[in-house]
Amino acid sequence: MRITGAVLEEIGRPRPFAESTPINVSELELTDPGPTEVLVKIEAAGLCHSDLSVVDGNRVRPTPMLLGHEAAGVVVSTGDEVSDLEPGQRVVMAFLPRCEDCAGCATGGRLPCINGTKSNNAGTLLRGTRHLSRDGEEVFHHLGVSGFATHAVVDRASLVPVDSDVPPEIAAVLGCAVLTGGGALLNAVQPEEGDTIMIVGLGGVGMSALIAAIAEGKGDVIAVDNLADKLELARQLGAAAAYTPAEVAEQGIKADHVMECAGHPRAFETAFEATRPGGRTVTVGLPDPSARASISPLTITGEARTIIGSYLGSAVPARDIPRFAEWWRAGRLPVEKLITRKITLDDINQAMDELAEGRAVRQVIVFDGE
Ligand SMILES: NC(=O)c1ccc[n+]([C@@H]2O[C@H](COP(=O)([O-])OP(=O)(O)OC[C@H]3O[C@@H](n4cnc5c(N)ncnc54)[C@H](O)[C@@H]3O)[C@@H](O)[C@H]2O)c1
Ligand SMILES: [Zn+2]
Ligand SMILES: [Zn+2]
């Protein structure tokens, strides 16, 4: 079938992207789902820094690539071996499919799926298939999703069904920001009663960690970012205190556990320095692969510290996304307050500039339902 989607032509074009236009909204050909795959009509898709990292070359992926990995939509049709999804079912996309048959999947979320990681790096779906082309030229999938498009074919393992009372834009943000930030809190930090949590970096991922920590309600939540607007929103959402990284260093602010959600080595250093003895520093950000941080091994030993890396919120999406949907339904997780603006597919290059400047928490592309 013919679809419309946002294709990254090449990586590394200069900013502003509104002028260099690395992404073209194009007509593409999408082939039918294979036996384990599903055709989804996309309703909403959020912009995450991990999309921007492909555009600016922080994460090198094959191009041309149809971007977008934080998305939700409704099932249109399914392959022969998919027996548990009906047309019309609302689904959230998870950006790392689980094969359920590797050493990674056996860890229950702690270690990413090995086969899903391979297919994501290769720009294919879980079983190595590709369904996208433009004027006869093949186009790569992004993280098994490619959600910046009117329709997508994805593996069943990339989908989590949600009830239709969860609106599309909320469902989309559950798939990456909330699963990553909230999942890292519940599965990697695992706070105990009374523990203070600090979040360093308040984009969609960090702000999601913040609202999840407040919803869980174990102890005070401290917010850290360079940008005053982010600190103000964090206070409104219920942070007990909010600081710039410089203030954290100057005033010696500490927390029992600290989450790094910025994707920058300086933010990792801030997070490490601010962690109390015996505490966990959980890192979620994805900096440039060449980036290096400076921390003290003696402190790790002397203070019995733990550093944990968390990909995909160390989560099992089919277990954890329904839990966050339930928190949202109960009014405990105000995901709508993280949506800075709704945009259209044609705004995509400009929206990447906004994201790069830190002027948005989440921008969500809404499809008009044609
Ligand atoms: N681990 C995963 O599975 C996973 C999933 C999604 C995103 N990510 C990564 O998480 C990171 C955050 O994603 P996002 O979409 O929320 O990004 P974002 O760009 O929306 O937000 C990043 C925030 O960090 C702040 N920041 C930058 N440097 C800082 C510093 N030194 N100290 C404090 N704050 C700082 C920025 O002002 C911004 O508010 C990115 O690196 C992204 O690639 C990881
Ligand atoms: Zn993401
Ligand atoms: Zn696996």
CSV table of C-alpha atoms and ligand atoms in Angstrom, one decimal:
chain,number,residue,atom,x,y,z
A,1,MET,CA,0.0,0.0,0.0
A,2,ARG,CA,1.0,3.7,-0.4
A,3,ILE,CA,1.8,5.5,2.8
A,4,THR,CA,3.2,8.9,3.8
A,5,GLY,CA,6.2,9.0,6.1
A,6,ALA,CA,9.2,11.1,7.4
A,7,VAL,CA,12.4,9.8,5.8
A,8,LEU,CA,15.8,10.7,7.1
A,9,GLU,CA,17.9,11.1,3.9
A,10,GLU,CA,21.4,11.3,5.4
A,11,ILE,CA,22.9,11.8,8.8
A,12,GLY,CA,24.9,14.8,10.0
A,13,ARG,CA,23.3,17.7,8.1
A,14,PRO,CA,23.9,21.0,10.0
A,15,ARG,CA,21.4,22.9,12.1
A,16,PRO,CA,19.0,24.5,11.8
A,17,PHE,CA,17.3,21.4,10.4
A,18,ALA,CA,14.4,23.6,9.2
A,19,GLU,CA,16.9,24.9,6.6
A,20,SER,CA,19.1,21.8,5.9
A,21,THR,CA,16.0,19.5,5.8
A,22,PRO,CA,17.6,16.2,6.6
A,23,ILE,CA,14.0,14.7,6.8
A,24,ASN,CA,11.6,14.6,3.8
A,25,VAL,CA,8.0,13.8,4.1
A,26,SER,CA,7.6,11.3,1.2
A,27,GLU,CA,5.2,8.8,-0.4
A,28,LEU,CA,6.4,5.3,0.2
A,29,GLU,CA,5.4,1.7,-0.6
A,30,LEU,CA,4.6,-0.5,2.4
A,31,THR,CA,4.3,-4.3,1.8
A,32,ASP,CA,1.9,-6.6,3.5
A,33,PRO,CA,2.8,-8.0,7.0
A,34,GLY,CA,4.5,-11.4,7.2
A,35,PRO,CA,3.1,-14.3,9.4
A,36,THR,CA,4.2,-12.8,12.7
A,37,GLU,CA,3.7,-9.2,11.7
A,38,VAL,CA,0.9,-6.6,12.0
A,39,LEU,CA,-0.2,-3.6,9.9
A,40,VAL,CA,-1.0,-0.7,12.2
A,41,LYS,CA,-2.6,2.7,11.3
A,42,ILE,CA,-0.6,5.2,13.3
A,43,GLU,CA,-2.6,7.7,15.3
A,44,ALA,CA,0.2,9.6,17.2
A,45,ALA,CA,4.0,9.6,17.4
A,46,GLY,CA,6.3,11.5,19.8
A,47,LEU,CA,9.7,12.9,19.1
A,48,CYS,CA,12.4,11.5,21.3
A,49,HIS,CA,16.1,12.5,21.6
A,50,SER,CA,16.9,9.0,20.2
A,51,ASP,CA,15.4,10.1,16.9
A,52,LEU,CA,17.4,13.3,17.0
A,53,SER,CA,20.5,11.3,17.7
A,54,VAL,CA,20.1,9.5,14.4
A,55,VAL,CA,19.6,12.8,12.6
A,56,ASP,CA,22.7,14.5,14.1
A,57,GLY,CA,24.9,11.4,13.8
A,58,ASN,CA,25.2,10.6,17.5
A,59,ARG,CA,23.9,7.1,16.7
A,60,VAL,CA,24.9,6.0,13.2
A,61,ARG,CA,22.2,4.0,11.5
A,62,PRO,CA,21.7,3.1,7.8
A,63,THR,CA,19.8,5.6,5.6
A,64,PRO,CA,17.4,6.4,4.1
A,65,MET,CA,15.5,5.5,7.2
A,66,LEU,CA,11.8,6.1,8.2
A,67,LEU,CA,12.2,7.5,11.7
A,68,GLY,CA,10.0,7.4,14.8
A,69,HIS,CA,9.9,4.8,17.6
A,70,GLU,CA,7.5,6.3,20.1
A,71,ALA,CA,4.1,5.6,18.6
A,72,ALA,CA,0.6,4.3,19.0
A,73,GLY,CA,-2.2,3.3,16.6
A,74,VAL,CA,-4.8,0.7,15.8
A,75,VAL,CA,-4.4,-2.7,14.2
A,76,VAL,CA,-5.6,-2.9,10.6
A,77,SER,CA,-4.6,-6.5,9.8
A,78,THR,CA,-2.5,-9.3,11.1
A,79,GLY,CA,-0.3,-12.1,9.7
A,80,ASP,CA,-1.4,-15.8,9.9
A,81,GLU,CA,0.4,-16.6,13.1
A,82,VAL,CA,-0.9,-13.6,15.1
A,83,SER,CA,-3.9,-14.9,16.9
A,84,ASP,CA,-4.2,-12.5,19.8
A,85,LEU,CA,-4.8,-9.1,18.1
A,86,GLU,CA,-8.0,-8.0,16.3
A,87,PRO,CA,-8.5,-5.2,13.9
A,88,GLY,CA,-9.4,-2.0,15.7
A,89,GLN,CA,-7.3,-2.8,18.8
A,90,ARG,CA,-5.3,0.2,20.0
A,91,VAL,CA,-1.6,-0.7,20.4
A,92,VAL,CA,1.5,0.9,21.8
A,93,MET,CA,4.8,0.4,20.0
A,94,ALA,CA,7.8,-0.8,22.0
A,95,PHE,CA,11.1,0.2,20.5
A,96,LEU,CA,13.0,-3.1,21.2
A,97,PRO,CA,11.1,-6.3,20.3
A,98,ARG,CA,11.6,-9.3,22.5
A,99,CYS,CA,12.3,-12.6,20.8
A,100,GLU,CA,11.6,-14.5,24.1
A,101,ASP,CA,14.3,-17.0,23.1
A,102,CYS,CA,17.7,-15.4,24.0
A,103,ALA,CA,19.9,-14.9,27.0
A,104,GLY,CA,18.8,-11.2,27.2
A,105,CYS,CA,15.1,-12.0,27.2
A,106,ALA,CA,15.7,-14.6,30.0
A,107,THR,CA,16.8,-11.8,32.4
A,108,GLY,CA,13.3,-10.4,32.5
A,109,GLY,CA,14.2,-6.9,31.1
A,110,ARG,CA,17.6,-6.4,32.9
A,111,LEU,CA,19.5,-7.1,29.7
A,112,PRO,CA,18.1,-6.1,26.3
A,113,CYS,CA,17.0,-8.8,23.8
A,114,ILE,CA,20.0,-9.8,21.8
A,115,ASN,CA,18.1,-10.5,18.6
A,116,GLY,CA,16.0,-7.4,18.9
A,117,THR,CA,19.2,-5.3,19.3
A,118,LYS,CA,20.6,-6.9,16.2
A,119,SER,CA,17.6,-6.3,14.0
A,120,ASN,CA,17.3,-2.7,15.4
A,121,ASN,CA,20.9,-2.0,14.5
A,122,ALA,CA,20.4,-3.4,11.0
A,123,GLY,CA,17.2,-1.3,10.4
A,124,THR,CA,14.9,-4.3,9.9
A,125,LEU,CA,12.0,-5.9,11.8
A,126,LEU,CA,12.7,-8.6,14.4
A,127,ARG,CA,12.9,-11.5,11.9
A,128,GLY,CA,15.1,-9.6,9.4
A,129,THR,CA,12.3,-8.4,7.1
A,130,ARG,CA,12.0,-5.0,5.5
A,131,HIS,CA,8.7,-3.6,4.2
A,132,LEU,CA,9.5,-0.1,3.1
A,133,SER,CA,10.6,1.3,-0.3
A,134,ARG,CA,10.5,4.6,-2.2
A,135,ASP,CA,10.7,4.7,-6.0
A,136,GLY,CA,12.1,1.2,-6.0
A,137,GLU,CA,14.9,2.1,-3.4
A,138,GLU,CA,14.7,0.2,0.0
A,139,VAL,CA,14.1,2.3,3.1
A,140,PHE,CA,15.3,1.1,6.6
A,141,HIS,CA,13.0,0.7,9.6
A,142,HIS,CA,13.8,2.6,12.8
A,143,LEU,CA,13.9,0.5,16.0
A,144,GLY,CA,11.4,-1.9,14.6
A,145,VAL,CA,8.7,0.8,14.5
A,146,SER,CA,9.1,3.6,11.9
A,147,GLY,CA,6.2,5.5,13.5
A,148,PHE,CA,6.5,8.8,11.7
A,149,ALA,CA,4.1,7.6,9.0
A,150,THR,CA,0.5,7.1,8.3
A,151,HIS,CA,0.9,3.3,8.6
A,152,ALA,CA,3.5,0.8,9.8
A,153,VAL,CA,4.2,-2.9,9.6
A,154,VAL,CA,5.8,-4.2,12.8
A,155,ASP,CA,6.5,-7.5,14.4
A,156,ARG,CA,3.9,-8.6,16.9
A,157,ALA,CA,6.7,-8.6,19.5
A,158,SER,CA,6.9,-4.8,19.0
A,159,LEU,CA,3.3,-4.2,20.1
A,160,VAL,CA,1.5,-4.0,23.5
A,161,PRO,CA,-2.3,-3.7,23.4
A,162,VAL,CA,-3.9,-0.9,25.5
A,163,ASP,CA,-7.6,-0.1,26.3
A,164,SER,CA,-9.1,2.5,24.0
A,165,ASP,CA,-9.7,4.9,26.8
A,166,VAL,CA,-6.0,5.7,26.7
A,167,PRO,CA,-5.9,8.5,24.0
A,168,PRO,CA,-3.4,8.0,21.1
A,169,GLU,CA,-1.0,10.8,22.2
A,170,ILE,CA,-0.8,9.4,25.8
A,171,ALA,CA,-0.4,5.9,24.5
A,172,ALA,CA,2.5,6.9,22.2
A,173,VAL,CA,4.4,8.6,25.0
A,174,LEU,CA,3.9,5.5,27.2
A,175,GLY,CA,5.9,3.5,24.6
A,176,CYS,CA,9.2,5.3,25.0
A,177,ALA,CA,9.5,8.2,27.5
A,178,VAL,CA,7.3,6.6,30.2
A,179,LEU,CA,8.5,3.1,29.7
A,180,THR,CA,12.2,4.2,29.7
A,181,GLY,CA,12.1,6.8,32.6
A,182,GLY,CA,9.4,5.1,34.7
A,183,GLY,CA,10.7,1.6,34.0
A,184,ALA,CA,14.2,2.6,35.0
A,185,LEU,CA,12.8,3.9,38.3
A,186,LEU,CA,10.8,0.8,39.1
A,187,ASN,CA,13.1,-1.9,37.7
A,188,ALA,CA,16.6,-0.4,38.2
A,189,VAL,CA,16.4,2.2,41.0
A,190,GLN,CA,13.9,0.1,43.0
A,191,PRO,CA,13.6,2.8,45.7
A,192,GLU,CA,12.6,1.9,49.3
A,193,GLU,CA,10.3,3.9,51.6
A,194,GLY,CA,11.8,7.3,52.4
A,195,ASP,CA,14.5,7.2,49.7
A,196,THR,CA,15.1,10.5,47.9
A,197,ILE,CA,15.5,10.3,44.1
A,198,MET,CA,17.3,12.9,42.0
A,199,ILE,CA,16.6,13.1,38.2
A,200,VAL,CA,19.3,14.7,36.1
A,201,GLY,CA,18.0,15.8,32.7
A,202,LEU,CA,14.3,16.7,32.3
A,203,GLY,CA,13.3,15.9,28.7
A,204,GLY,CA,10.5,13.5,28.0
A,205,VAL,CA,12.4,10.6,29.6
A,206,GLY,CA,13.6,12.4,32.8
A,207,MET,CA,10.2,14.2,33.3
A,208,SER,CA,8.6,10.7,33.0
A,209,ALA,CA,10.9,9.3,35.6
A,210,LEU,CA,10.0,12.3,37.8
A,211,ILE,CA,6.2,11.8,37.6
A,212,ALA,CA,6.7,8.1,38.1
A,213,ALA,CA,8.8,8.7,41.2
A,214,ILE,CA,6.2,11.2,42.5
A,215,ALA,CA,3.4,8.7,41.7
A,216,GLU,CA,5.2,5.9,43.5
A,217,GLY,CA,5.6,8.2,46.5
A,218,LYS,CA,8.5,6.6,48.3
A,219,GLY,CA,10.4,9.8,49.1
A,220,ASP,CA,11.2,13.4,47.9
A,221,VAL,CA,12.1,13.9,44.2
A,222,ILE,CA,14.8,16.4,43.3
A,223,ALA,CA,14.9,17.7,39.7
A,224,VAL,CA,18.1,18.9,37.9
A,225,ASP,CA,18.5,20.5,34.5
A,226,ASN,CA,20.3,23.5,32.9
A,227,LEU,CA,17.1,25.1,31.7
A,228,ALA,CA,14.9,27.2,33.9
A,229,ASP,CA,11.7,26.3,32.1
A,230,LYS,CA,12.3,22.6,32.8
A,231,LEU,CA,13.0,23.3,36.5
A,232,GLU,CA,9.8,25.3,36.7
A,233,LEU,CA,7.7,22.5,35.1
A,234,ALA,CA,9.3,20.0,37.5
A,235,ARG,CA,8.2,22.1,40.5
A,236,GLN,CA,4.7,22.3,39.1
A,237,LEU,CA,4.6,18.6,38.7
A,238,GLY,CA,5.6,18.1,42.4
A,239,ALA,CA,9.4,18.0,42.7
A,240,ALA,CA,10.4,18.8,46.2
A,241,ALA,CA,13.3,20.9,44.9
A,242,ALA,CA,14.9,21.8,41.5
A,243,TYR,CA,18.4,22.9,40.8
A,244,THR,CA,20.9,23.5,38.0
A,245,PRO,CA,23.9,21.2,37.8
A,246,ALA,CA,26.1,24.1,39.0
A,247,GLU,CA,23.9,24.5,42.1
A,248,VAL,CA,24.0,20.8,42.8
A,249,ALA,CA,27.9,20.9,42.8
A,250,GLU,CA,28.2,24.2,44.7
A,251,GLN,CA,25.7,23.3,47.4
A,252,GLY,CA,26.7,19.7,47.6
A,253,ILE,CA,23.1,18.5,47.1
A,254,LYS,CA,22.8,14.7,47.4
A,255,ALA,CA,20.1,12.0,47.0
A,256,ASP,CA,19.9,8.4,47.9
A,257,HIS,CA,19.6,7.4,44.3
A,258,VAL,CA,20.2,9.4,41.1
A,259,MET,CA,19.0,8.9,37.6
A,260,GLU,CA,20.9,10.3,34.6
A,261,CYS,CA,18.4,11.1,31.8
A,262,ALA,CA,20.2,13.6,29.7
A,263,GLY,CA,22.6,11.6,27.5
A,264,HIS,CA,25.6,13.7,28.3
A,265,PRO,CA,28.8,12.7,30.1
A,266,ARG,CA,28.7,15.9,32.3
A,267,ALA,CA,25.2,14.9,33.4
A,268,PHE,CA,26.5,11.4,34.3
A,269,GLU,CA,29.2,13.0,36.4
A,270,THR,CA,26.6,15.2,38.1
A,271,ALA,CA,24.5,12.2,38.8
A,272,PHE,CA,27.5,10.2,40.2
A,273,GLU,CA,28.7,13.0,42.4
A,274,ALA,CA,25.2,13.5,43.9
A,275,THR,CA,24.6,9.9,44.8
A,276,ARG,CA,24.8,9.1,48.6
A,277,PRO,CA,27.0,6.3,50.0
A,278,GLY,CA,25.3,2.9,49.3
A,279,GLY,CA,23.1,4.5,46.6
A,280,ARG,CA,22.4,3.6,43.0
A,281,THR,CA,23.4,5.8,40.0
A,282,VAL,CA,21.1,4.7,37.2
A,283,THR,CA,22.1,5.9,33.7
A,284,VAL,CA,19.5,6.0,31.0
A,285,GLY,CA,20.9,8.6,28.5
A,286,LEU,CA,22.6,7.6,25.3
A,287,PRO,CA,25.5,9.9,24.7
A,288,ASP,CA,27.8,10.0,21.7
A,289,PRO,CA,29.7,6.6,21.6
A,290,SER,CA,33.0,8.4,21.9
A,291,ALA,CA,32.0,10.4,25.1
A,292,ARG,CA,33.9,9.6,28.3
A,293,ALA,CA,33.1,10.6,31.9
A,294,SER,CA,35.4,11.1,34.8
A,295,ILE,CA,34.4,9.4,38.1
A,296,SER,CA,36.4,8.1,41.1
A,297,PRO,CA,36.8,4.3,41.4
A,298,LEU,CA,37.8,4.9,45.1
A,299,THR,CA,34.4,6.5,45.7
A,300,ILE,CA,32.6,3.4,44.2
A,301,THR,CA,34.6,1.1,46.6
A,302,GLY,CA,34.7,3.3,49.7
A,303,GLU,CA,31.0,4.2,49.5
A,304,ALA,CA,29.7,0.8,48.3
A,305,ARG,CA,28.1,2.5,45.3
A,306,THR,CA,26.2,0.8,42.4
A,307,ILE,CA,26.1,2.1,38.8
A,308,ILE,CA,23.4,0.6,36.7
A,309,GLY,CA,22.7,1.0,33.0
A,310,SER,CA,19.1,0.8,32.0
A,311,TYR,CA,17.9,0.3,28.4
A,312,LEU,CA,14.2,0.3,27.6
A,313,GLY,CA,13.5,1.0,31.3
A,314,SER,CA,15.0,-2.5,32.1
A,315,ALA,CA,11.4,-3.4,31.4
A,316,VAL,CA,9.2,-6.1,29.9
A,317,PRO,CA,6.9,-3.8,27.9
A,318,ALA,CA,3.9,-6.2,28.0
A,319,ARG,CA,4.1,-6.2,31.8
A,320,ASP,CA,5.0,-2.6,32.5
A,321,ILE,CA,3.1,-0.5,29.9
A,322,PRO,CA,-0.3,-1.6,31.3
A,323,ARG,CA,0.9,-0.7,34.7
A,324,PHE,CA,1.7,2.9,33.6
A,325,ALA,CA,-1.6,3.1,31.7
A,326,GLU,CA,-3.3,2.1,35.0
A,327,TRP,CA,-1.5,4.8,36.9
A,328,TRP,CA,-2.5,7.4,34.2
A,329,ARG,CA,-6.1,6.2,34.4
A,330,ALA,CA,-6.1,6.6,38.1
A,331,GLY,CA,-4.9,10.2,37.8
A,332,ARG,CA,-1.5,9.4,39.3
A,333,LEU,CA,0.6,9.9,36.2
A,334,PRO,CA,-0.1,13.2,34.4
A,335,VAL,CA,1.5,12.2,31.0
A,336,GLU,CA,-0.5,14.9,29.2
A,337,LYS,CA,1.5,17.6,31.1
A,338,LEU,CA,4.6,16.3,29.3
A,339,ILE,CA,3.2,17.0,25.9
A,340,THR,CA,4.5,20.5,25.0
A,341,ARG,CA,2.7,20.7,21.7
A,342,LYS,CA,0.9,18.6,19.0
A,343,ILE,CA,2.3,18.9,15.5
A,344,THR,CA,1.9,17.5,12.0
A,345,LEU,CA,4.3,15.4,10.0
A,346,ASP,CA,5.2,18.4,7.9
A,347,ASP,CA,6.6,20.2,11.0
A,348,ILE,CA,9.2,17.5,11.6
A,349,ASN,CA,12.5,19.3,10.7
A,350,GLN,CA,11.5,22.4,12.7
A,351,ALA,CA,10.4,20.1,15.6
A,352,MET,CA,13.9,18.5,15.6
A,353,ASP,CA,15.4,22.0,16.1
A,354,GLU,CA,13.0,22.6,19.0
A,355,LEU,CA,14.1,19.3,20.6
A,356,ALA,CA,17.8,20.1,20.0
A,357,GLU,CA,17.4,23.5,21.7
A,358,GLY,CA,15.6,21.9,24.7
A,359,ARG,CA,12.4,23.9,24.0
A,360,ALA,CA,10.1,20.9,24.3
A,361,VAL,CA,9.4,18.0,26.7
A,362,ARG,CA,7.5,15.9,24.2
A,363,GLN,CA,6.2,17.1,20.8
A,364,VAL,CA,3.7,14.6,19.4
A,365,ILE,CA,2.7,14.2,15.8
A,366,VAL,CA,-1.0,13.6,15.5
A,367,PHE,CA,-2.4,12.0,12.3
A,368,ASP,CA,-5.7,13.3,11.1
A,369,GLY,CA,-7.4,9.9,10.7
A,370,GLU,CA,-7.7,9.8,6.9
B,1,LIG,N1,17.9,4.0,27.7
B,1,LIG,C1,16.9,4.0,26.8
B,1,LIG,O1,16.3,3.0,26.6
B,1,LIG,C2,16.5,5.3,26.2
B,1,LIG,C3,15.3,5.5,25.6
B,1,LIG,C4,14.9,6.7,25.2
B,1,LIG,C5,15.8,7.8,25.2
B,1,LIG,N2,17.0,7.6,25.7
B,1,LIG,C6,18.0,8.6,25.8
B,1,LIG,O2,17.7,9.4,27.0
B,1,LIG,C7,18.2,10.7,26.8
B,1,LIG,C8,17.0,11.7,27.1
B,1,LIG,O3,16.0,11.6,26.1
B,1,LIG,P1,14.9,12.7,26.0
B,1,LIG,O4,14.1,12.4,24.8
B,1,LIG,O5,14.3,13.0,27.3
B,1,LIG,O6,15.9,14.0,25.6
B,1,LIG,P2,15.7,15.6,25.7
B,1,LIG,O7,16.6,16.2,24.7
B,1,LIG,O8,14.2,15.9,25.5
B,1,LIG,O9,16.0,16.0,27.2
B,1,LIG,C9,17.3,16.0,27.7
B,1,LIG,C10,17.4,17.0,28.8
B,1,LIG,O10,18.6,17.0,29.5
B,1,LIG,C11,19.1,18.3,29.8
B,1,LIG,N3,20.5,18.3,29.9
B,1,LIG,C12,21.5,18.3,28.9
B,1,LIG,N4,22.7,18.3,29.5
B,1,LIG,C13,22.5,18.3,30.8
B,1,LIG,C14,23.4,18.3,31.9
B,1,LIG,N5,24.7,18.3,31.8
B,1,LIG,N6,22.9,18.3,33.2
B,1,LIG,C15,21.6,18.3,33.4
B,1,LIG,N7,20.6,18.3,32.4
B,1,LIG,C16,21.1,18.3,31.1
B,1,LIG,C17,18.5,19.1,28.6
B,1,LIG,O11,18.4,20.5,29.0
B,1,LIG,C18,17.1,18.5,28.4
B,1,LIG,O12,16.1,19.1,29.2
B,1,LIG,C19,18.7,10.8,25.4
B,1,LIG,O13,20.1,10.5,25.5
B,1,LIG,C20,18.0,9.7,24.7
B,1,LIG,O14,18.7,9.2,23.6
B,1,LIG,C21,17.4,6.4,26.2
B,2,ZN,ZN,12.9,7.1,22.6
B,3,ZN,ZN,15.5,-12.0,23.0
